[in-house]
Short mmCIF file of C-alpha atoms and ligand atoms in Angstrom, two decimals:
data_model
loop_
_atom_site.label_atom_id
_atom_site.label_comp_id
_atom_site.label_asym_id
_atom_site.label_seq_id
_atom_site.Cartn_x
_atom_site.Cartn_y
_atom_site.Cartn_z
CA MET A 153 31.16 -123.17 3.85
CA GLU A 154 33.15 -120.39 2.12
CA ALA A 155 30.77 -117.67 0.90
CA VAL A 156 31.88 -118.08 -2.72
CA LEU A 157 31.15 -121.83 -2.61
CA GLN A 158 27.68 -121.11 -1.26
CA LYS A 159 27.13 -118.67 -4.15
CA LEU A 160 28.37 -121.31 -6.61
CA PHE A 161 26.09 -123.95 -5.05
CA ASP A 162 23.10 -121.57 -5.38
CA ALA A 163 24.00 -120.66 -8.97
CA VAL A 164 24.08 -124.35 -10.01
CA LEU A 165 20.73 -124.93 -8.29
CA GLU A 166 19.22 -121.96 -10.10
CA GLY A 167 20.76 -122.96 -13.42
CA ASP A 168 22.46 -119.56 -13.60
CA PHE A 169 25.17 -120.14 -16.24
CA GLY A 170 26.88 -116.75 -15.82
CA GLY A 171 26.77 -117.01 -12.04
CA VAL A 172 28.32 -120.48 -12.12
CA GLN A 173 31.18 -119.37 -14.33
CA SER A 174 31.90 -116.18 -12.39
CA ASN A 175 31.77 -117.95 -9.04
CA VAL A 176 34.10 -120.72 -10.22
CA GLN A 177 36.52 -118.02 -11.35
CA GLU A 178 36.13 -116.15 -8.06
CA ALA A 179 36.81 -119.33 -6.11
CA LEU A 180 39.92 -120.05 -8.21
CA ASP A 181 41.11 -116.46 -7.72
CA ALA A 182 40.69 -116.99 -3.96
CA ASN A 183 43.05 -119.99 -4.32
CA LEU A 184 40.47 -122.56 -3.26
CA ASP A 185 41.41 -126.13 -4.14
CA PRO A 186 39.78 -127.05 -7.50
CA ASN A 187 38.60 -130.37 -6.02
CA THR A 188 36.89 -128.51 -3.18
CA ILE A 189 35.22 -126.19 -5.70
CA LEU A 190 34.03 -129.22 -7.66
CA ASN A 191 32.88 -131.33 -4.70
CA ASP A 192 31.50 -128.76 -2.27
CA GLY A 193 30.24 -126.19 -4.77
CA MET A 194 29.05 -128.16 -7.79
CA ILE A 195 28.57 -131.87 -7.05
CA ALA A 196 26.87 -131.05 -3.74
CA ALA A 197 24.49 -128.77 -5.65
CA MET A 198 23.67 -131.59 -8.11
CA ARG A 199 22.86 -133.82 -5.13
CA GLU A 200 20.48 -131.14 -3.88
CA VAL A 201 18.93 -130.94 -7.38
CA GLY A 202 18.33 -134.70 -7.16
CA ARG A 203 16.77 -134.32 -3.71
CA ARG A 204 14.44 -131.58 -4.95
CA PHE A 205 13.48 -133.74 -7.94
CA GLU A 206 12.62 -136.61 -5.61
CA GLU A 207 10.54 -134.27 -3.44
CA GLY A 208 8.65 -133.00 -6.50
CA GLU A 209 10.06 -129.47 -6.13
CA TYR A 210 12.07 -129.76 -9.36
CA TYR A 211 11.09 -131.35 -12.65
CA VAL A 212 13.23 -132.63 -15.54
CA PRO A 213 13.72 -129.16 -17.12
CA GLU A 214 15.19 -127.76 -13.87
CA MET A 215 17.47 -130.82 -13.60
CA LEU A 216 18.62 -130.30 -17.17
CA ILE A 217 19.26 -126.57 -16.74
CA ALA A 218 21.22 -127.19 -13.53
CA ALA A 219 23.27 -129.87 -15.33
CA ARG A 220 24.05 -127.48 -18.17
CA ALA A 221 25.01 -124.73 -15.72
CA MET A 222 27.37 -127.15 -13.98
CA GLN A 223 28.89 -128.13 -17.31
CA SER A 224 29.48 -124.45 -18.18
CA GLY A 225 31.40 -124.11 -14.91
CA MET A 226 33.41 -127.22 -15.75
CA MET A 227 34.86 -125.43 -18.78
CA THR A 228 36.48 -122.92 -16.42
CA LEU A 229 37.50 -125.52 -13.84
CA LYS A 230 38.77 -128.22 -16.20
CA PRO A 231 42.34 -126.92 -16.79
CA HIS A 232 42.80 -126.64 -13.02
CA LEU A 233 41.70 -130.22 -12.34
CA GLN A 234 44.06 -131.69 -14.91
CA LYS A 235 47.74 -131.86 -14.15
CA GLY A 236 48.48 -131.72 -17.87
CA ASP A 237 52.10 -132.85 -17.82
CA ALA A 238 51.57 -136.58 -17.49
CA LYS A 239 52.66 -138.97 -20.23
CA PRO A 240 50.17 -141.45 -21.72
CA SER A 241 50.03 -144.41 -19.40
CA GLY A 242 47.28 -146.49 -20.97
CA LYS A 243 44.11 -146.32 -23.02
CA VAL A 244 40.56 -146.16 -21.68
CA VAL A 245 37.30 -146.64 -23.57
CA ILE A 246 34.51 -144.99 -21.57
CA GLY A 247 30.78 -144.54 -21.97
CA THR A 248 27.42 -144.30 -20.27
CA VAL A 249 25.44 -147.49 -20.87
CA LYS A 250 22.47 -147.91 -23.16
CA GLY A 251 19.27 -146.19 -22.07
CA ASP A 252 21.11 -143.72 -19.85
CA LEU A 253 21.72 -140.07 -20.77
CA HIS A 254 23.58 -138.93 -17.64
CA ASP A 255 27.09 -137.86 -18.51
CA ILE A 256 28.43 -135.43 -15.92
CA GLY A 257 30.00 -138.13 -13.72
CA LYS A 258 31.30 -140.04 -16.74
CA ASN A 259 32.83 -136.84 -18.13
CA LEU A 260 34.52 -136.18 -14.79
CA VAL A 261 36.03 -139.67 -14.72
CA ALA A 262 37.28 -139.15 -18.31
CA LEU A 263 38.66 -135.73 -17.42
CA MET A 264 40.57 -136.97 -14.37
CA LEU A 265 41.99 -139.97 -16.25
CA GLU A 266 43.01 -137.76 -19.16
CA GLY A 267 44.69 -135.38 -16.73
CA ASP A 268 46.64 -138.34 -15.43
CA GLY A 269 47.97 -139.20 -18.87
CA TYR A 270 45.54 -141.83 -20.10
CA VAL A 271 44.35 -141.73 -23.70
CA ILE A 272 40.55 -141.56 -23.64
CA LYS A 273 38.08 -142.79 -26.22
CA ASP A 274 34.74 -141.42 -25.04
CA LEU A 275 31.76 -143.16 -26.65
CA GLY A 276 29.30 -140.72 -25.08
CA VAL A 277 25.93 -141.64 -23.59
CA ASP A 278 23.31 -144.29 -24.39
CA VAL A 279 26.05 -146.58 -25.70
CA PRO A 280 24.78 -149.90 -27.10
CA VAL A 281 26.62 -153.07 -26.15
CA GLU A 282 27.77 -153.53 -29.76
CA ASP A 283 29.53 -150.15 -29.70
CA PHE A 284 31.48 -151.10 -26.57
CA ILE A 285 32.46 -154.38 -28.24
CA ARG A 286 33.49 -152.64 -31.48
CA ALA A 287 35.56 -150.11 -29.53
CA ILE A 288 37.40 -152.88 -27.66
CA LYS A 289 38.24 -154.56 -30.97
CA GLU A 290 39.27 -151.37 -32.75
CA GLU A 291 40.84 -149.30 -29.99
CA LYS A 292 42.41 -152.15 -28.01
CA PRO A 293 42.05 -150.28 -24.69
CA ASP A 294 43.60 -151.39 -21.41
CA ILE A 295 40.43 -150.40 -19.58
CA LEU A 296 36.72 -150.44 -20.37
CA ALA A 297 34.92 -147.92 -18.10
CA MET A 298 31.14 -147.86 -17.85
CA SER A 299 28.91 -145.38 -16.05
CA ALA A 300 25.21 -145.71 -15.13
CA LEU A 301 23.04 -143.36 -13.06
CA LEU A 302 19.74 -145.22 -13.19
CA THR A 303 18.80 -148.37 -11.34
CA THR A 304 17.03 -149.38 -14.55
CA THR A 305 20.18 -149.12 -16.70
CA MET A 306 22.71 -150.71 -14.30
CA SER A 307 21.81 -154.10 -15.72
CA MET A 308 23.31 -153.02 -19.08
CA MET A 309 26.71 -153.22 -17.40
CA LYS A 310 26.13 -156.91 -16.76
CA THR A 311 24.84 -157.38 -20.31
CA THR A 312 27.94 -155.65 -21.69
CA ILE A 313 30.31 -157.78 -19.60
CA GLU A 314 28.51 -160.92 -20.76
CA ALA A 315 28.96 -159.78 -24.36
CA VAL A 316 32.66 -159.08 -23.76
CA ILE A 317 33.03 -162.66 -22.47
CA ALA A 318 30.99 -164.11 -25.36
CA GLU A 319 33.25 -162.30 -27.85
CA GLY A 320 36.33 -163.85 -26.22
CA LEU A 321 37.63 -160.40 -25.23
CA ARG A 322 37.50 -160.65 -21.43
CA ASP A 323 41.24 -161.25 -21.03
CA GLU A 324 42.05 -158.29 -23.29
CA VAL A 325 40.61 -155.59 -21.06
CA LYS A 326 40.04 -154.67 -17.43
CA ILE A 327 36.55 -153.40 -16.67
CA ILE A 328 35.62 -150.71 -14.15
CA ILE A 329 32.17 -149.39 -13.39
CA GLY A 330 30.65 -146.54 -11.42
CA GLY A 331 27.71 -144.19 -11.03
CA ALA A 332 25.40 -143.23 -8.19
CA PRO A 333 23.45 -146.53 -7.86
CA VAL A 334 26.47 -148.78 -8.41
CA THR A 335 28.07 -150.57 -5.47
CA GLU A 336 31.10 -152.75 -4.93
CA THR A 337 28.82 -155.72 -4.28
CA PHE A 338 27.12 -155.17 -7.62
CA ALA A 339 30.50 -154.84 -9.36
CA ASN A 340 31.67 -158.13 -7.87
CA ARG A 341 28.43 -159.83 -8.75
CA ILE A 342 28.58 -158.92 -12.44
CA GLY A 343 32.29 -159.71 -12.74
CA ALA A 344 33.74 -156.21 -13.12
CA ASP A 345 37.38 -155.78 -12.09
CA GLY A 346 36.74 -152.62 -10.13
CA PHE A 347 34.24 -150.10 -8.83
CA SER A 348 34.82 -146.54 -7.76
CA PRO A 349 32.40 -144.22 -5.97
CA ASP A 350 33.98 -141.09 -7.47
CA ALA A 351 36.20 -139.82 -10.24
CA SER A 352 39.42 -139.38 -8.31
CA ARG A 353 39.25 -142.87 -6.85
CA ALA A 354 38.55 -144.18 -10.37
CA VAL A 355 42.02 -142.93 -11.32
CA GLY A 356 43.58 -144.84 -8.41
CA MET A 357 41.60 -147.92 -9.36
CA VAL A 358 42.85 -147.79 -12.96
CA HIS A 359 46.46 -147.35 -11.76
CA ALA A 360 46.10 -150.34 -9.46
CA LEU A 361 44.56 -152.56 -12.15
CA LEU A 362 47.24 -151.74 -14.70
CA GLU A 363 50.07 -152.33 -12.23
CA LYS A 364 48.92 -155.91 -11.61
CO1 B1M B 47 18.40 -137.77 -13.77
N1 B1M B 47 18.09 -139.02 -12.31
N2 B1M B 47 16.95 -138.56 -14.77
N3 B1M B 47 18.77 -136.38 -15.04
N4 B1M B 47 19.52 -137.00 -12.48
C1 B1M B 47 19.02 -139.02 -11.20
C2 B1M B 47 20.17 -139.99 -11.46
C3 B1M B 47 18.11 -139.44 -9.97
C4 B1M B 47 18.88 -140.13 -8.83
C5 B1M B 47 17.33 -138.20 -9.45
C6 B1M B 47 16.50 -138.54 -8.25
O1 B1M B 47 15.43 -139.07 -8.41
N5 B1M B 47 16.96 -138.25 -7.06
C7 B1M B 47 17.09 -140.36 -10.68
C8 B1M B 47 17.46 -141.83 -10.77
C9 B1M B 47 16.65 -142.69 -9.83
C10 B1M B 47 17.04 -144.11 -9.92
O2 B1M B 47 17.31 -144.67 -10.94
N6 B1M B 47 17.07 -144.72 -8.77
C11 B1M B 47 17.02 -139.72 -12.05
C12 B1M B 47 15.94 -139.89 -12.96
C13 B1M B 47 14.74 -140.65 -12.42
C14 B1M B 47 15.95 -139.38 -14.27
C15 B1M B 47 14.88 -139.55 -15.35
C16 B1M B 47 14.29 -140.96 -15.47
C17 B1M B 47 13.80 -138.48 -15.08
C18 B1M B 47 12.60 -138.53 -16.00
O3 B1M B 47 12.70 -138.38 -17.20
N7 B1M B 47 11.47 -138.74 -15.39
C19 B1M B 47 15.65 -139.15 -16.65
C20 B1M B 47 16.34 -140.36 -17.30
C21 B1M B 47 16.95 -139.98 -18.63
C22 B1M B 47 17.85 -141.11 -19.14
O4 B1M B 47 19.00 -141.17 -18.75
N8 B1M B 47 17.31 -141.98 -19.96
C23 B1M B 47 16.69 -138.24 -16.06
C24 B1M B 47 17.24 -137.19 -16.78
C25 B1M B 47 18.19 -136.31 -16.27
C26 B1M B 47 18.70 -135.09 -17.04
C27 B1M B 47 18.92 -135.37 -18.54
C28 B1M B 47 17.67 -133.99 -16.89
C29 B1M B 47 19.98 -134.71 -16.22
C30 B1M B 47 21.28 -135.30 -16.78
C31 B1M B 47 22.05 -134.32 -17.65
C32 B1M B 47 23.44 -134.83 -17.96
O5 B1M B 47 24.00 -135.69 -17.34
N9 B1M B 47 23.98 -134.24 -18.99
C33 B1M B 47 19.70 -135.41 -14.88
C34 B1M B 47 20.40 -135.09 -13.68
C35 B1M B 47 21.28 -133.87 -13.72
C36 B1M B 47 20.29 -135.88 -12.51
C37 B1M B 47 20.90 -135.63 -11.11
C38 B1M B 47 20.09 -134.52 -10.46
C39 B1M B 47 22.35 -135.27 -11.04
C40 B1M B 47 23.31 -136.27 -11.72
C41 B1M B 47 24.70 -135.68 -11.75
O6 B1M B 47 25.13 -135.18 -12.77
N10 B1M B 47 25.37 -135.65 -10.58
C42 B1M B 47 20.67 -137.05 -10.42
C43 B1M B 47 20.53 -136.96 -8.91
C44 B1M B 47 21.73 -137.52 -8.18
O7 B1M B 47 22.62 -138.09 -8.74
N11 B1M B 47 21.70 -137.39 -6.89
C45 B1M B 47 19.65 -137.65 -11.27
C46 B1M B 47 26.71 -135.08 -10.45
C47 B1M B 47 27.76 -136.11 -10.91
C48 B1M B 47 29.17 -135.55 -10.73
O8 B1M B 47 27.62 -137.24 -10.07
O9 B1M B 47 26.97 -138.75 -12.00
O10 B1M B 47 26.87 -139.58 -9.60
P1 B1M B 47 27.51 -138.73 -10.63
O11 B1M B 47 29.04 -139.17 -10.79
C49 B1M B 47 29.87 -139.36 -9.66
C50 B1M B 47 29.93 -140.81 -9.18
O12 B1M B 47 28.72 -141.51 -9.35
C51 B1M B 47 31.11 -141.38 -9.91
O13 B1M B 47 31.99 -140.25 -10.11
C52 B1M B 47 31.25 -139.03 -10.08
C53 B1M B 47 31.81 -138.07 -9.02
O14 B1M B 47 33.13 -138.00 -8.95
N12 B1M B 47 30.94 -142.00 -11.21
C54 B1M B 47 31.84 -142.94 -11.62
C55 B1M B 47 30.05 -141.80 -12.20
N13 B1M B 47 30.31 -142.60 -13.24
C56 B1M B 47 31.42 -143.31 -12.91
C57 B1M B 47 32.12 -144.27 -13.62
C58 B1M B 47 33.25 -144.85 -13.01
C59 B1M B 47 33.64 -144.48 -11.73
C60 B1M B 47 32.94 -143.51 -11.03
O15 B1M B 47 34.00 -145.77 -13.60
C61 B1M B 47 33.74 -146.11 -14.92
#
């Protein structure tokens, strides 16, 4: 791995805000691909944070500080990930499901879609089913995008889809889901239109669904 990416990885792990920002800038100055900086420097570090949490080496505060450090680096990286010149090509309502506070992956999906010209209505985290339903009625999005990072909150995606059907809105909107524990099999089982394992493939998925 490039030395600067290793430094970035370490800075995220240590929750070193200044180090994360300066290493992102250094990597950009060295003309490294922004997606490589994101994936190899920052997302890989968050995976390691998760591993350390599982092993009992890290606790919730360390996870939180690492997440905040990553987010501070995202401010520097964001303009480089977005193409910026795309025209609006559809509207997406996005949120992390009820009971779940993880938002880094959801924010990345929103960022990439926005960079590709989609209008984004971000409902945030811990979004109750009723708020998703209200947003579909008020915003009339082309896509409803839900994220979940916990095995215990994945079921809220199913609950939300059931509510969308009960409200007679299922034909109005395509639904995509994602997040670390989510799989294609699960997506099929709960009746989502698409699943993506990462943010860039989520953009391709949305394109494909809207072309149909
Ligand atoms: Co939490 N946490 N966490 N956590 N956390 C995980 C998810 C965990 C896997 C850690 C572990 O044990 N290894 C574990 C879940 C275990 C499980 O359910 N099987 C866990 C746990 C247990 C918890 C708590 C319960 C801990 C506790 O309190 N005891 C608690 C729950 C709080 C709650 O939500 N109610 C908790 C809390 C937190 C923090 C608040 C401290 C913090 C989140 C801060 C924040 O998001 N602002 C946090 C963090 C940082 C993590 C880890 C370490 C990193 C998550 C992350 O940001 N990854 C995580 C470990 C891990 O994931 N390996 C962990 C980087 C991010 C870019 O990846 O979100 O997966 P990800 O997004 C990816 C893809 O999944 C995809 O695209 C992104 C990449 O391009 N994607 C989509 C995501 N959403 C998508 C939507 C799409 C398409 C693709 O379409 C709509």
